[in-house]
CSV table of C-alpha atoms in Angstrom, one decimal:
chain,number,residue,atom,x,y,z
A,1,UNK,CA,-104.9,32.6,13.4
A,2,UNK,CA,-104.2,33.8,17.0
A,3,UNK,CA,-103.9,31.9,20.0
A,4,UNK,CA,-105.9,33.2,22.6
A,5,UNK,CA,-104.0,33.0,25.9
A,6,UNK,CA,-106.5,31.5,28.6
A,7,UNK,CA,-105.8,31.3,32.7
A,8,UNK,CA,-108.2,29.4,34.9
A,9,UNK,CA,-108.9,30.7,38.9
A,10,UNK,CA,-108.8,28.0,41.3
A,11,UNK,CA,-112.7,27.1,41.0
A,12,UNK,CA,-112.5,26.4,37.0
A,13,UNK,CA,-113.8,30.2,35.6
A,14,UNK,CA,-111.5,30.4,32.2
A,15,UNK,CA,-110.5,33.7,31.0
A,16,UNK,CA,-108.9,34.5,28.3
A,17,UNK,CA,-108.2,37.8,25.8
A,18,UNK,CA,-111.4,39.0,23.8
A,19,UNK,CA,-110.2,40.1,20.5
A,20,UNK,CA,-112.5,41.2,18.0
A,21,UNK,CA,-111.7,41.8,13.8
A,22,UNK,CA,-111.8,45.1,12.3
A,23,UNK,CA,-111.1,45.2,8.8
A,24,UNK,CA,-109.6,41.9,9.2
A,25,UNK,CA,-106.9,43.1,11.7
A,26,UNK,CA,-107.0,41.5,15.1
A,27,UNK,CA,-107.9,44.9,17.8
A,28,UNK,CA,-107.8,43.7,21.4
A,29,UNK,CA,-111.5,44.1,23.5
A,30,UNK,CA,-110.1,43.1,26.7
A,31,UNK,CA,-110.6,40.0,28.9
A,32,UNK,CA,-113.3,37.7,28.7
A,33,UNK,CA,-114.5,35.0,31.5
A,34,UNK,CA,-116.5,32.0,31.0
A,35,UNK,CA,-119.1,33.0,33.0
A,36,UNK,CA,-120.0,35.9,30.6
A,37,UNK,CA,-117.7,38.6,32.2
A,38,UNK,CA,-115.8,41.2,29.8
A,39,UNK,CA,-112.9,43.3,31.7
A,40,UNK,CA,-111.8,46.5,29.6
A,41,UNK,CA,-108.4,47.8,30.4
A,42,UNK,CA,-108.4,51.2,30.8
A,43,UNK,CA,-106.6,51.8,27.1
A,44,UNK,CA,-106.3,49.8,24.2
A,45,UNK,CA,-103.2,47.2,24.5
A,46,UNK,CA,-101.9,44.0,22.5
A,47,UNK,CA,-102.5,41.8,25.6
A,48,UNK,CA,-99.3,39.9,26.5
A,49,UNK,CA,-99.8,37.0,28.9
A,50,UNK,CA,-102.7,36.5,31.4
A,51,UNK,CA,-101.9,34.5,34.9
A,52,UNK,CA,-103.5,34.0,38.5
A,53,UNK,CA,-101.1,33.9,41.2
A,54,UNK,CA,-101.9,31.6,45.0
A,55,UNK,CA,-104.3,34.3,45.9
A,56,UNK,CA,-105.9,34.0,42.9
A,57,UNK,CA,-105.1,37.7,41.9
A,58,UNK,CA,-105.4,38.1,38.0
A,59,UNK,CA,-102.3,39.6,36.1
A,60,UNK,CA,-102.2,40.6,32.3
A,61,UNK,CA,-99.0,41.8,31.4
A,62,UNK,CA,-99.6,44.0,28.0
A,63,UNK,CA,-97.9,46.2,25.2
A,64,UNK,CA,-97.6,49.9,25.6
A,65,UNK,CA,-101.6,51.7,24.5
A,66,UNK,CA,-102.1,52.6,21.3
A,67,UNK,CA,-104.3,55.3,20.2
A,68,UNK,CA,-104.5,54.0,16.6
A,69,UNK,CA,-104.8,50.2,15.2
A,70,UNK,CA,-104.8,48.3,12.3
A,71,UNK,CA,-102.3,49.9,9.2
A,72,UNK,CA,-102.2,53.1,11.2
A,73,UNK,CA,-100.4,51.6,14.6
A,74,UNK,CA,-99.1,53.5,17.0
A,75,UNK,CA,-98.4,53.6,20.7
A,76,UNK,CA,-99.7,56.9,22.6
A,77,UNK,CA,-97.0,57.7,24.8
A,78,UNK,CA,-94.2,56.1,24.4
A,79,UNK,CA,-93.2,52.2,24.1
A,80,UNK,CA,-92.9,50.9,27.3
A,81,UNK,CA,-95.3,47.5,28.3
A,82,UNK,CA,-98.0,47.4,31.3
A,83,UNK,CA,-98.2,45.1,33.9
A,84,UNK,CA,-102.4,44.7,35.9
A,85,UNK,CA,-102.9,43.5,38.4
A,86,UNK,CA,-106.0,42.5,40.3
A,87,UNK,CA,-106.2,44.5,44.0
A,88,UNK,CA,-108.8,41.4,45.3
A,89,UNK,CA,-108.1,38.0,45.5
A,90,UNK,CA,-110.8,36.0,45.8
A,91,UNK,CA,-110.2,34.1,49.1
């Protein structure tokens, strides 16, 4: 089982990670909103921890990419995490 990690912005919108099972390993698909909206980081990551600050600027703090998943992990280049965050707030 995995807990999906879920933020909500100051109007209600939930989002949470969007993980999808291949070959019955978890492989991260990015962030998903309840309205509908999917956000794709720009490489594949285990996504971390998702938060809205006052300005309701989204953050997802993440694991270093990885160019291969399931029984052939690895990271790309190197092992250090990523931190996102959001250039607009919403106010």
């Amino acid at each position: 089982m995995i807990l999906l990690n879920k933020v909500y912005t100051v109007t209600g919108t939930e989002y949470k990670t969007d993980q999808v099972s291949i070959g019955g390993n978890p492989e991260p698909a990015g962030i998903i909103t309840s309205t509908g909206q999917k956000i794709s980081l720009p490489q594949n990551h285990q996504i971390k921890s998702l938060y809205f600050d006052k300005k309701d600027r989204l953050y997802v703090s993440a694991s270093a990419a990885f160019c291969v998943g399931g029984n052939n992990f690895s990271f790309c280049k190197g092992e250090n995490g990523v931190l996102y965050v959001s250039k607009l707030s919403k106010k």
